[in-house]
Amino acid sequence: MADNAARRWWALIAIAASVLVVGLDLTVLNLALPTIATGLHASTSDQQWILDAYSLVLAAAMLPAGLLGDRFGRKKVLLVALVLFGISSAVCAYAASVGELIAARAVLGIGAAAIFPLSLAVIPVLFAPEERQRAIALMASATFISFPIGPIVGGYLLDHFWWGSVFLINVPVVVLALVAVAVLLPESRSEQRPRIDVLGVALSSAGLAGLTYGFIRAGQDGWTDALALATIIAGAALLGGFVAWERWLTRRAGVAGSVRPLIELRLFRSAGFTWGTTLATLVSFAMFGIFYAMPQYFQEVQGANAMGSGLRLLPMIGGMVVGMIGSTVLSRGVNPPKPPREGMASPRKAADGSVRPPLASAKSLVTIGFAIMAVTLGAGATTKTASGTGFAAAWFAFFGLGLGLAMPQTMNAALSALSPERSGSGSALISALRQVGATIGVAVLGTVLGSVYRAHLNATGLPAAAAALAKGSVVAGVQVAHELGSAALLVSVRTAFVQGLDAMLWVCGGIALAGAILALIFLPRRPDGISGAPRGGAASPAAGESDAERAQLVV
């Protein structure tokens, strides 16, 4: 029994390593892109497609990847995804042209699209409810640690090796993860093998890709860009058609020869799933805005290099680890007995043998976590050009604390609604919504920062070309100021950027405050999963389900 428990945790560590590599790839590429552009003679448009090819494929392939995991086996699909990720990383490293790199990045996105949701999908299958929060905390840590580690590792590699090394470093980690997953992770799949929802796959993939591209383009070219608005509208329309199609399939559930829906819409009957996913998406929205803007502040205003920028993000990780440990202890208590019912938090046993409830509910922990994030983001919004590194480290640490308290609970609320039968497609839905939230966050928050920056930048007296370039970004503004030898312009660029940063952080703080209010009003005190099944057991049906719907949840 102990050996099986140890195998489960070692398997999860192997999967977490895979997630860490995917996260590193995202952060390192932004750092390496200028060097890559020089080496491959990539134009600005080429550089954008190097970035976007990955994001678009990732968004489009998540839901189908989750379905394939349910149908053919989550371990099998995860192994294939790791192989794809490793091979495409090597191809990226040795790409001889822009076209090769863009194609390899697209394949990289396919691998990541399976790794992200399936890393979550194995949690409801492998772990009982009282263990899931620790499992989720481990997986979340792997994701968040990649953000500061990426610039640190990438900066070192770019200083000592050629640009391809930032991709090649993925390969040994992927090989280790492959061996560990193959040996340690048990296979799991849906017992039913229904026909694949081909139209659902097409509509969801096209809709998510369109929405992602539209928001990326709007963030770059402005919200009046016709192509950006057209693709956002088209993506939203396709997703609307997708939901209508899924509802029609759900009504036909149980009819002979019918196709099982790609996503289980009745998951949204669960308050835990709906609000857990919504709050996790809000966290992604605000968090990615911070990871987009703060490295620019450290490098262009404080003068740090990429590695120094990564080091300055570490206090957030420290706070997050403390928050996650606290969240797990407070929600579980100590030495919990086996819970009486799936989906309920484990009670604590007192010294006299009586059973007491956990020290804090999921609702209270998430509400407090979001409130802490809101307050610390408000503090961050008072940043000045003269603010020291200690000030940023302090509010970063407390932001991480709030994140650590809230994130495991929101994810646990969402994952508790998933049956082992549909954990792949359900986790893919959670991951897809978080990915879209992150994309929208970067676009919207980047627009806020950029608009305030341009409004406050004093480009009076500059040649028209230089003024236009300086208004494009803080990076370009600092470069123009150095080329012209203008100390006044440099001060104006940095001051204008900090004003834009503060405005963006106020918006992030408002999002966090909204999250606290939503959690307080809507999030259940305990995970209220509709699956309600222990591993290997039958799912407890939600009230009013048909026999056909219940059959979809039986493992």
Coordinates of C-alpha atoms in Angstrom, one line a residue:
M1 CA 0.0 0.0 0.0
A2 CA 2.8 2.4 1.0
D3 CA 4.7 1.4 -2.2
N4 CA 1.6 2.3 -4.3
A5 CA 1.3 5.7 -2.6
A6 CA 5.0 6.4 -3.2
R7 CA 4.6 5.5 -6.8
R8 CA 1.7 7.9 -7.2
W9 CA 3.7 10.8 -5.8
W10 CA 6.8 10.0 -7.8
A11 CA 4.7 9.8 -10.9
L12 CA 3.2 13.2 -10.1
I13 CA 6.7 14.6 -9.6
A14 CA 7.7 13.3 -13.1
I15 CA 4.6 15.0 -14.6
A16 CA 5.4 18.2 -12.7
A17 CA 8.8 18.2 -14.2
S18 CA 7.2 18.1 -17.7
V19 CA 5.0 21.0 -16.8
L20 CA 8.1 22.9 -15.5
V21 CA 9.8 22.4 -18.9
V22 CA 6.8 23.7 -20.8
G23 CA 6.7 26.8 -18.6
L24 CA 10.4 27.3 -19.0
D25 CA 10.0 27.3 -22.7
L26 CA 7.4 30.0 -22.6
T27 CA 9.6 32.4 -20.5
V28 CA 12.9 31.6 -22.1
L29 CA 11.7 32.3 -25.6
N30 CA 10.8 35.9 -24.9
L31 CA 14.3 36.4 -23.6
A32 CA 16.0 34.7 -26.5
L33 CA 13.9 36.2 -29.3
P34 CA 16.2 39.2 -30.1
T35 CA 19.2 36.8 -30.4
I36 CA 17.2 34.4 -32.5
A37 CA 16.1 37.2 -34.8
T38 CA 19.7 38.2 -35.4
G39 CA 20.9 34.6 -36.0
L40 CA 18.0 33.7 -38.4
H41 CA 17.6 37.2 -39.9
A42 CA 13.9 37.2 -38.7
S43 CA 11.7 40.2 -39.4
T44 CA 9.3 41.7 -36.9
S45 CA 6.5 39.7 -38.5
D46 CA 8.6 36.5 -38.4
Q47 CA 9.3 37.0 -34.7
Q48 CA 5.6 37.4 -34.0
W49 CA 4.8 34.2 -35.7
I50 CA 7.6 32.4 -33.8
L51 CA 5.6 33.4 -30.7
D52 CA 2.1 33.0 -32.0
A53 CA 2.5 29.6 -33.8
Y54 CA 2.9 28.0 -30.3
S55 CA 0.1 29.9 -28.6
L56 CA -2.4 29.3 -31.4
V57 CA -1.8 25.6 -31.6
L58 CA -1.8 25.3 -27.8
A59 CA -5.2 26.9 -27.6
A60 CA -6.7 24.9 -30.5
A61 CA -5.4 21.5 -29.4
M62 CA -6.2 21.5 -25.7
L63 CA -9.8 20.2 -25.8
P64 CA -9.0 17.5 -28.4
A65 CA -6.0 16.4 -26.4
G66 CA -8.1 15.9 -23.3
L67 CA -10.6 13.8 -25.3
L68 CA -7.8 11.6 -26.7
G69 CA -6.5 11.0 -23.2
D70 CA -9.9 9.8 -22.0
R71 CA -10.4 7.7 -25.1
F72 CA -7.0 6.1 -25.7
G73 CA -5.4 6.3 -22.3
R74 CA -4.0 9.4 -20.4
K75 CA -0.6 7.8 -19.9
K76 CA -0.3 6.8 -23.6
V77 CA -1.2 10.3 -24.8
L78 CA 1.1 12.0 -22.3
L79 CA 4.0 9.8 -23.4
V80 CA 3.3 10.7 -27.1
A81 CA 3.1 14.4 -26.1
L82 CA 6.4 14.3 -24.2
V83 CA 8.1 12.6 -27.3
L84 CA 6.7 15.4 -29.5
F85 CA 7.8 18.1 -27.1
G86 CA 11.3 16.6 -26.9
I87 CA 11.8 16.1 -30.6
S88 CA 10.4 19.5 -31.5
S89 CA 12.6 21.2 -28.9
A90 CA 15.7 19.6 -30.6
V91 CA 14.4 20.8 -34.0
C92 CA 13.9 24.3 -32.6
A93 CA 17.5 24.3 -31.3
Y94 CA 19.0 23.4 -34.7
A95 CA 16.5 25.2 -37.0
A96 CA 18.3 26.7 -39.9
S97 CA 15.5 29.0 -41.1
V98 CA 12.6 31.0 -39.7
G99 CA 10.2 28.6 -41.4
E100 CA 11.7 25.6 -39.7
L101 CA 11.6 27.3 -36.3
I102 CA 7.9 28.3 -36.7
A103 CA 6.9 24.8 -37.8
A104 CA 8.8 23.3 -34.9
R105 CA 7.2 25.7 -32.5
A106 CA 3.8 24.7 -33.7
V107 CA 4.6 21.0 -33.0
L108 CA 5.9 22.1 -29.6
G109 CA 2.4 23.6 -29.0
I110 CA 0.8 20.2 -29.8
G111 CA 2.9 18.5 -27.1
A112 CA 2.2 21.2 -24.6
A113 CA -1.5 21.1 -25.3
A114 CA -1.6 17.5 -24.1
I115 CA 0.8 18.0 -21.2
F116 CA -1.1 20.8 -19.5
P117 CA -4.5 19.2 -19.2
L118 CA -3.4 15.6 -18.7
S119 CA -1.1 16.7 -15.8
L120 CA -4.3 17.8 -14.1
A121 CA -6.4 14.9 -15.4
V122 CA -4.4 12.3 -13.5
I123 CA -5.0 14.0 -10.2
P124 CA -8.7 12.9 -9.8
V125 CA -7.8 9.4 -10.9
L126 CA -4.7 8.9 -8.8
F127 CA -5.5 10.7 -5.6
A128 CA -8.3 10.6 -3.0
P129 CA -9.9 13.9 -2.1
E130 CA -7.8 14.3 1.1
E131 CA -4.6 14.1 -1.0
R132 CA -5.6 16.3 -4.0
Q133 CA -4.8 19.7 -2.5
R134 CA -1.2 18.6 -2.0
A135 CA -1.1 17.2 -5.5
I136 CA -2.5 20.4 -7.0
A137 CA -0.1 22.5 -5.0
L138 CA 2.8 20.5 -6.4
M139 CA 1.6 20.9 -9.9
A140 CA 0.9 24.6 -9.5
S141 CA 4.4 25.1 -8.0
A142 CA 5.9 23.6 -11.1
T143 CA 4.0 26.1 -13.3
F144 CA 4.8 29.2 -11.2
I145 CA 8.5 28.4 -10.5
S146 CA 9.1 28.4 -14.2
F147 CA 8.5 32.1 -14.5
P148 CA 11.5 33.3 -12.5
I149 CA 13.6 30.3 -13.3
G150 CA 13.2 30.8 -17.0
P151 CA 15.1 34.2 -17.2
I152 CA 17.7 33.0 -14.8
V153 CA 18.5 29.8 -16.8
G154 CA 18.0 31.5 -20.1
G155 CA 20.2 34.4 -19.2
Y156 CA 23.0 32.0 -18.3
L157 CA 22.6 29.9 -21.4
L158 CA 22.6 33.0 -23.7
D159 CA 25.7 34.4 -22.1
H160 CA 27.7 31.1 -22.5
F161 CA 26.2 29.2 -25.4
W162 CA 24.3 29.7 -28.7
W163 CA 20.6 30.6 -28.8
G164 CA 19.6 27.0 -29.6
S165 CA 20.7 25.9 -26.1
V166 CA 17.5 27.5 -24.6
F167 CA 15.5 24.8 -26.5
L168 CA 18.0 22.0 -26.1
I169 CA 17.9 22.1 -22.3
N170 CA 14.3 20.7 -22.6
V171 CA 15.5 17.4 -24.0
P172 CA 17.2 15.8 -21.0
V173 CA 14.4 16.8 -18.7
V174 CA 11.8 15.4 -21.1
V175 CA 13.8 12.1 -21.4
L176 CA 13.8 11.8 -17.6
A177 CA 10.1 12.5 -17.5
L178 CA 9.4 10.0 -20.2
V179 CA 11.2 7.2 -18.3
A180 CA 9.5 8.2 -15.0
V181 CA 6.0 8.4 -16.5
A182 CA 6.5 5.1 -18.4
V183 CA 7.6 3.3 -15.2
L184 CA 5.6 4.9 -12.5
L185 CA 2.3 6.2 -13.9
P186 CA -0.5 3.7 -14.2
E187 CA -2.7 3.8 -17.3
S188 CA -6.2 5.2 -17.0
R189 CA -8.9 5.8 -19.6
S190 CA -12.6 6.1 -20.0
E191 CA -14.3 2.7 -20.0
Q192 CA -16.6 3.9 -22.8
R193 CA -15.2 4.3 -26.3
P194 CA -17.8 6.5 -28.0
R195 CA -17.4 8.1 -31.4
I196 CA -15.3 11.2 -31.5
D197 CA -17.1 14.5 -31.6
V198 CA -15.5 15.7 -34.9
L199 CA -17.6 18.8 -35.3
G200 CA -17.1 19.8 -31.7
V201 CA -13.3 19.4 -32.1
A202 CA -13.4 21.6 -35.3
L203 CA -15.6 24.3 -33.8
S204 CA -13.8 24.5 -30.5
S205 CA -10.3 24.5 -32.1
A206 CA -11.1 27.1 -34.6
G207 CA -13.0 29.2 -32.1
L208 CA -10.2 29.1 -29.4
A209 CA -7.5 29.8 -32.1
G210 CA -9.5 32.7 -33.5
L211 CA -10.1 34.2 -30.1
T212 CA -6.5 33.8 -29.0
Y213 CA -5.1 35.3 -32.3
G214 CA -7.6 38.2 -32.1
F215 CA -6.6 39.2 -28.6
I216 CA -2.9 38.8 -29.3
R217 CA -3.2 41.1 -32.3
A218 CA -5.3 43.6 -30.4
G219 CA -2.7 43.8 -27.7
Q220 CA -0.1 44.5 -30.4
D221 CA -1.9 46.7 -32.9
G222 CA -4.7 48.2 -30.9
W223 CA -8.3 47.5 -30.4
T224 CA -9.3 49.4 -33.5
D225 CA -7.4 46.9 -35.7
A226 CA -10.0 45.5 -38.1
L227 CA -8.4 42.0 -38.4
A228 CA -8.2 41.7 -34.6
L229 CA -11.8 42.6 -34.0
A230 CA -12.9 40.3 -36.9
T231 CA -11.1 37.3 -35.5
I232 CA -12.3 38.0 -32.0
I233 CA -15.9 38.1 -33.2
A234 CA -15.4 35.1 -35.5
G235 CA -13.8 33.1 -32.6
A236 CA -16.6 34.0 -30.2
A237 CA -19.3 33.1 -32.8
L238 CA -17.6 29.7 -33.4
L239 CA -17.5 29.0 -29.7
G240 CA -21.1 30.0 -29.5
G241 CA -21.9 27.4 -32.2
F242 CA -19.8 24.9 -30.3
V243 CA -21.8 25.3 -27.1
A244 CA -25.1 25.0 -29.1
W245 CA -23.8 21.8 -30.7
E246 CA -22.6 20.3 -27.4
R247 CA -26.0 21.0 -25.9
W248 CA -27.7 19.2 -28.7
L249 CA -25.4 16.2 -28.3
T250 CA -26.1 16.2 -24.5
R251 CA -29.9 16.0 -25.1
R252 CA -29.3 13.0 -27.4
A253 CA -27.1 11.2 -24.8
G254 CA -28.0 7.5 -24.7
V255 CA -29.5 7.4 -28.1
A256 CA -28.0 4.5 -30.1
G257 CA -25.1 5.6 -32.3
S258 CA -24.9 9.1 -30.7
V259 CA -21.7 10.9 -30.3
R260 CA -20.6 11.8 -26.8
P261 CA -20.1 15.6 -26.4
L262 CA -16.5 16.8 -26.4
I263 CA -17.2 18.7 -23.1
E264 CA -19.6 17.9 -20.3
L265 CA -21.7 21.0 -20.1
R266 CA -23.5 19.9 -17.0
L267 CA -20.2 20.4 -15.1
F268 CA -21.4 24.0 -15.0
R269 CA -24.2 22.9 -12.8
S270 CA -21.6 22.4 -10.1
A271 CA -20.9 25.7 -8.3
G272 CA -17.4 24.3 -7.4
F273 CA -16.5 23.7 -11.0
T274 CA -18.0 26.9 -12.3
W275 CA -16.6 29.3 -9.7
G276 CA -13.3 27.3 -9.2
T277 CA -12.6 27.6 -12.9
T278 CA -13.7 31.2 -13.1
L279 CA -11.5 32.2 -10.2
A280 CA -8.5 30.3 -11.5
T281 CA -9.0 32.1 -14.8
L282 CA -9.1 35.5 -13.0
V283 CA -5.9 34.6 -11.3
S284 CA -4.3 33.8 -14.7
F285 CA -5.7 37.1 -16.1
A286 CA -4.0 39.2 -13.4
M287 CA -0.9 37.1 -12.9
F288 CA 0.2 37.1 -16.5
G289 CA -0.1 40.8 -16.7
I290 CA 2.4 41.0 -13.8
F291 CA 4.8 38.6 -15.5
Y292 CA 4.5 40.6 -18.7
A293 CA 5.2 44.0 -17.1
M294 CA 7.5 43.6 -14.1
P295 CA 10.5 42.1 -16.0
Q296 CA 10.3 45.2 -18.2
Y297 CA 10.3 47.4 -15.1
F298 CA 13.3 45.6 -13.6
Q299 CA 15.3 45.8 -16.8
E300 CA 14.4 49.1 -18.4
V301 CA 13.8 51.2 -15.2
Q302 CA 16.1 49.6 -12.7
G303 CA 18.7 48.5 -15.2
A304 CA 18.8 44.8 -14.3
N305 CA 19.8 42.1 -16.8
A306 CA 17.5 39.2 -17.6
M307 CA 19.0 37.0 -14.9
G308 CA 18.7 39.8 -12.4
S309 CA 15.1 40.2 -13.4
G310 CA 14.4 36.5 -12.8
L311 CA 16.0 36.7 -9.3
R312 CA 13.8 39.6 -8.4
L313 CA 10.7 37.4 -9.0
L314 CA 11.8 34.8 -6.5
P315 CA 10.2 36.4 -3.4
M316 CA 6.8 35.7 -5.1
I317 CA 7.7 32.0 -5.2
G318 CA 8.7 32.0 -1.6
G319 CA 5.4 33.6 -0.6
M320 CA 3.5 31.2 -2.8
V321 CA 5.1 28.1 -1.2
V322 CA 4.2 29.4 2.3
G323 CA 0.7 30.1 1.2
M324 CA 0.2 26.7 -0.4
I325 CA 1.5 24.9 2.7
G326 CA -0.7 27.0 4.9
S327 CA -3.7 26.5 2.6
T328 CA -3.2 22.7 2.7
V329 CA -2.8 22.6 6.5
L330 CA -5.7 24.9 7.3
S331 CA -8.1 23.0 5.0
R332 CA -7.1 19.5 6.0
G333 CA -6.0 19.8 9.6
V334 CA -3.7 17.2 11.0
N335 CA -3.9 13.4 10.9
P336 CA -7.2 13.3 9.1
P337 CA -9.2 10.0 9.1
K338 CA -10.8 8.8 5.9
P339 CA -13.5 11.2 4.8
P340 CA -17.1 10.0 5.0
R341 CA -17.9 11.2 1.6
E342 CA -16.1 12.0 -1.7
G343 CA -15.6 15.6 -2.4
M344 CA -15.9 16.7 1.3
A345 CA -12.8 18.1 3.1
S346 CA -11.2 15.7 5.6
P347 CA -12.2 16.4 9.2
R348 CA -9.6 16.6 12.0
K349 CA -9.5 14.3 15.0
A350 CA -9.1 16.0 18.3
A351 CA -7.1 14.7 21.2
D352 CA -10.2 13.3 22.8
G353 CA -11.0 11.4 19.7
S354 CA -13.9 13.6 18.6
V355 CA -14.1 14.7 15.0
R356 CA -13.7 18.4 14.3
P357 CA -14.1 20.3 11.0
P358 CA -11.0 21.7 9.2
L359 CA -9.6 25.0 10.5
A360 CA -10.7 26.9 7.4
S361 CA -13.1 26.3 4.5
A362 CA -12.2 26.6 0.8
K363 CA -14.5 29.6 0.5
S364 CA -12.7 31.5 3.3
L365 CA -9.2 30.6 2.1
V366 CA -9.9 31.7 -1.5
T367 CA -11.6 34.9 -0.3
I368 CA -8.7 35.7 2.0
G369 CA -6.1 34.8 -0.7
F370 CA -7.8 37.1 -3.3
A371 CA -8.1 39.9 -0.7
I372 CA -4.4 39.7 0.1
M373 CA -3.6 39.8 -3.6
A374 CA -5.9 42.9 -4.0
V375 CA -4.2 44.8 -1.2
T376 CA -0.7 43.9 -2.3
L377 CA -1.4 44.8 -5.9
G378 CA -2.7 48.2 -4.6
A379 CA 0.6 48.6 -2.8
G380 CA 2.5 47.7 -5.9
A381 CA 0.5 50.4 -7.8
T382 CA 2.4 53.0 -5.8
T383 CA 5.7 52.1 -7.4
K384 CA 7.9 55.0 -8.4
T385 CA 11.0 55.2 -10.6
A386 CA 13.1 55.6 -7.4
S387 CA 11.4 52.6 -5.7
G388 CA 14.0 50.1 -4.5
T389 CA 14.2 46.3 -5.1
G390 CA 13.2 45.7 -1.5
F391 CA 9.8 47.4 -2.0
A392 CA 9.0 45.1 -5.0
A393 CA 10.3 42.1 -3.2
A394 CA 7.9 42.8 -0.2
W395 CA 4.7 43.2 -2.2
F396 CA 5.7 40.3 -4.5
A397 CA 6.1 38.0 -1.5
F398 CA 2.7 38.9 -0.1
F399 CA 1.1 38.6 -3.5
G400 CA 2.6 35.1 -3.7
L401 CA 1.2 34.3 -0.2
G402 CA -2.3 35.2 -1.4
L403 CA -1.8 33.3 -4.6
G404 CA -0.7 30.2 -2.6
L405 CA -3.7 30.4 -0.4
A406 CA -6.2 30.7 -3.2
M407 CA -5.0 28.8 -6.2
P408 CA -5.0 25.2 -4.8
Q409 CA -8.5 25.7 -3.4
T410 CA -9.9 27.0 -6.7
M411 CA -8.3 24.2 -8.6
N412 CA -9.5 21.6 -6.1
A413 CA -13.0 23.0 -6.3
A414 CA -13.0 22.6 -10.1
L415 CA -11.2 19.2 -10.2
S416 CA -13.5 17.7 -7.5
A417 CA -16.4 18.0 -10.0
L418 CA -14.6 15.7 -12.5
S419 CA -15.2 12.0 -12.6
P420 CA -12.3 9.7 -13.4
E421 CA -14.3 8.8 -16.6
R422 CA -14.1 12.3 -18.0
S423 CA -11.1 13.8 -16.1
G424 CA -9.1 14.3 -19.4
S425 CA -11.7 16.4 -21.2
G426 CA -12.8 18.2 -18.0
S427 CA -9.2 19.2 -17.2
A428 CA -8.7 20.3 -20.8
L429 CA -11.7 22.6 -20.4
I430 CA -10.2 24.1 -17.3
S431 CA -6.8 24.5 -18.9
A432 CA -8.3 26.0 -22.1
L433 CA -10.2 28.6 -20.1
R434 CA -7.1 29.5 -18.1
Q435 CA -5.1 29.8 -21.3
V436 CA -7.6 32.2 -22.9
G437 CA -7.8 34.2 -19.6
A438 CA -4.0 34.6 -19.7
T439 CA -4.1 35.7 -23.3
I440 CA -6.8 38.2 -22.7
G441 CA -5.0 39.4 -19.6
V442 CA -1.8 40.2 -21.5
A443 CA -3.8 41.9 -24.2
V444 CA -6.0 44.0 -22.0
L445 CA -3.5 44.8 -19.3
G446 CA -0.8 45.5 -22.0
T447 CA -3.2 47.9 -23.6
V448 CA -3.7 49.7 -20.3
L449 CA 0.0 50.0 -19.7
G450 CA 0.8 51.1 -23.3
S451 CA -2.0 53.7 -23.4
V452 CA -0.9 55.4 -20.2
Y453 CA 2.8 55.2 -21.2
R454 CA 2.1 56.9 -24.6
A455 CA -0.1 59.5 -23.0
H456 CA 2.6 60.6 -20.5
L457 CA 5.7 60.3 -22.6
N458 CA 7.1 63.7 -23.5
A459 CA 8.5 63.3 -27.1
T460 CA 8.5 67.0 -27.8
G461 CA 11.3 68.1 -30.2
L462 CA 12.1 64.6 -31.3
P463 CA 12.2 63.7 -35.0
A464 CA 8.9 62.1 -36.1
A465 CA 10.5 58.6 -36.7
A466 CA 12.3 58.7 -33.3
A467 CA 9.1 59.8 -31.5
A468 CA 7.0 57.1 -33.1
L469 CA 9.6 54.5 -32.1
A470 CA 9.9 55.7 -28.5
K471 CA 6.2 55.5 -28.1
G472 CA 6.1 51.9 -29.3
S473 CA 7.4 50.5 -26.0
V474 CA 9.6 51.2 -23.1
V475 CA 12.4 49.0 -24.6
A476 CA 12.4 51.1 -27.8
G477 CA 12.1 54.3 -25.7
V478 CA 15.2 53.6 -23.7
Q479 CA 17.0 52.6 -26.8
V480 CA 16.1 55.9 -28.6
A481 CA 17.1 57.9 -25.5
H482 CA 20.6 56.2 -25.4
E483 CA 21.1 56.6 -29.1
L484 CA 20.3 60.3 -28.9
G485 CA 22.2 60.8 -25.7
S486 CA 19.1 62.4 -24.2
A487 CA 18.9 62.2 -20.4
A488 CA 15.6 64.1 -20.4
L489 CA 14.0 61.6 -22.7
L490 CA 15.3 58.7 -20.7
V491 CA 13.7 60.1 -17.5
S492 CA 10.5 60.7 -19.4
V493 CA 10.4 57.2 -20.8
R494 CA 11.0 55.6 -17.4
T495 CA 8.5 57.8 -15.6
A496 CA 5.8 57.3 -18.2
F497 CA 6.3 53.5 -18.1
V498 CA 6.0 53.5 -14.3
Q499 CA 2.8 55.5 -14.5
G500 CA 1.5 52.9 -17.0
L501 CA 2.7 50.1 -14.7
D502 CA 0.8 51.6 -11.8
A503 CA -2.4 51.9 -13.8
M504 CA -2.1 48.3 -14.9
L505 CA -1.5 47.1 -11.3
W506 CA -4.6 49.0 -10.1
V507 CA -6.6 47.1 -12.7
C508 CA -5.1 43.8 -11.5
G509 CA -6.0 44.8 -8.0
G510 CA -9.5 45.4 -9.0
I511 CA -9.7 42.0 -10.7
A512 CA -8.4 40.4 -7.4
L513 CA -10.9 42.3 -5.4
A514 CA -13.7 41.1 -7.7
G515 CA -12.4 37.6 -7.2
A516 CA -12.6 37.9 -3.5
I517 CA -16.2 39.1 -3.7
L518 CA -17.2 36.4 -6.1
A519 CA -15.5 33.7 -3.9
L520 CA -17.3 35.0 -0.8
I521 CA -20.7 35.0 -2.6
F522 CA -20.6 32.0 -4.9
L523 CA -17.9 29.5 -4.0
P524 CA -19.1 26.5 -1.9
R525 CA -17.6 26.1 1.5
R526 CA -16.5 22.6 0.5
P527 CA -15.8 21.0 -2.9
D528 CA -19.2 20.0 -4.3
G529 CA -18.1 17.6 -7.0
I530 CA -20.8 16.1 -9.1
S531 CA -18.7 13.0 -9.7
G532 CA -18.6 12.1 -6.1
A533 CA -16.8 8.8 -6.7
P534 CA -13.7 7.4 -5.0
R535 CA -11.1 5.9 -7.3
G536 CA -12.6 2.9 -9.0
G537 CA -16.1 3.6 -7.6
A538 CA -19.3 4.7 -9.2
A539 CA -20.1 8.3 -9.5
S540 CA -22.8 9.9 -7.4
P541 CA -25.2 11.4 -9.8
A542 CA -26.4 15.0 -9.6
A543 CA -30.0 15.5 -8.8
G544 CA -32.3 15.2 -11.8
E545 CA -29.8 13.3 -14.1
S546 CA -31.1 10.9 -16.6
D547 CA -29.9 7.3 -16.7
A548 CA -27.9 8.1 -19.8
E549 CA -26.1 11.0 -18.1
R550 CA -25.3 8.8 -15.1
A551 CA -23.8 6.1 -17.4
Q552 CA -21.3 8.6 -18.7
L553 CA -19.8 9.0 -15.2
V554 CA -19.5 5.4 -14.2
V555 CA -15.9 4.0 -14.1

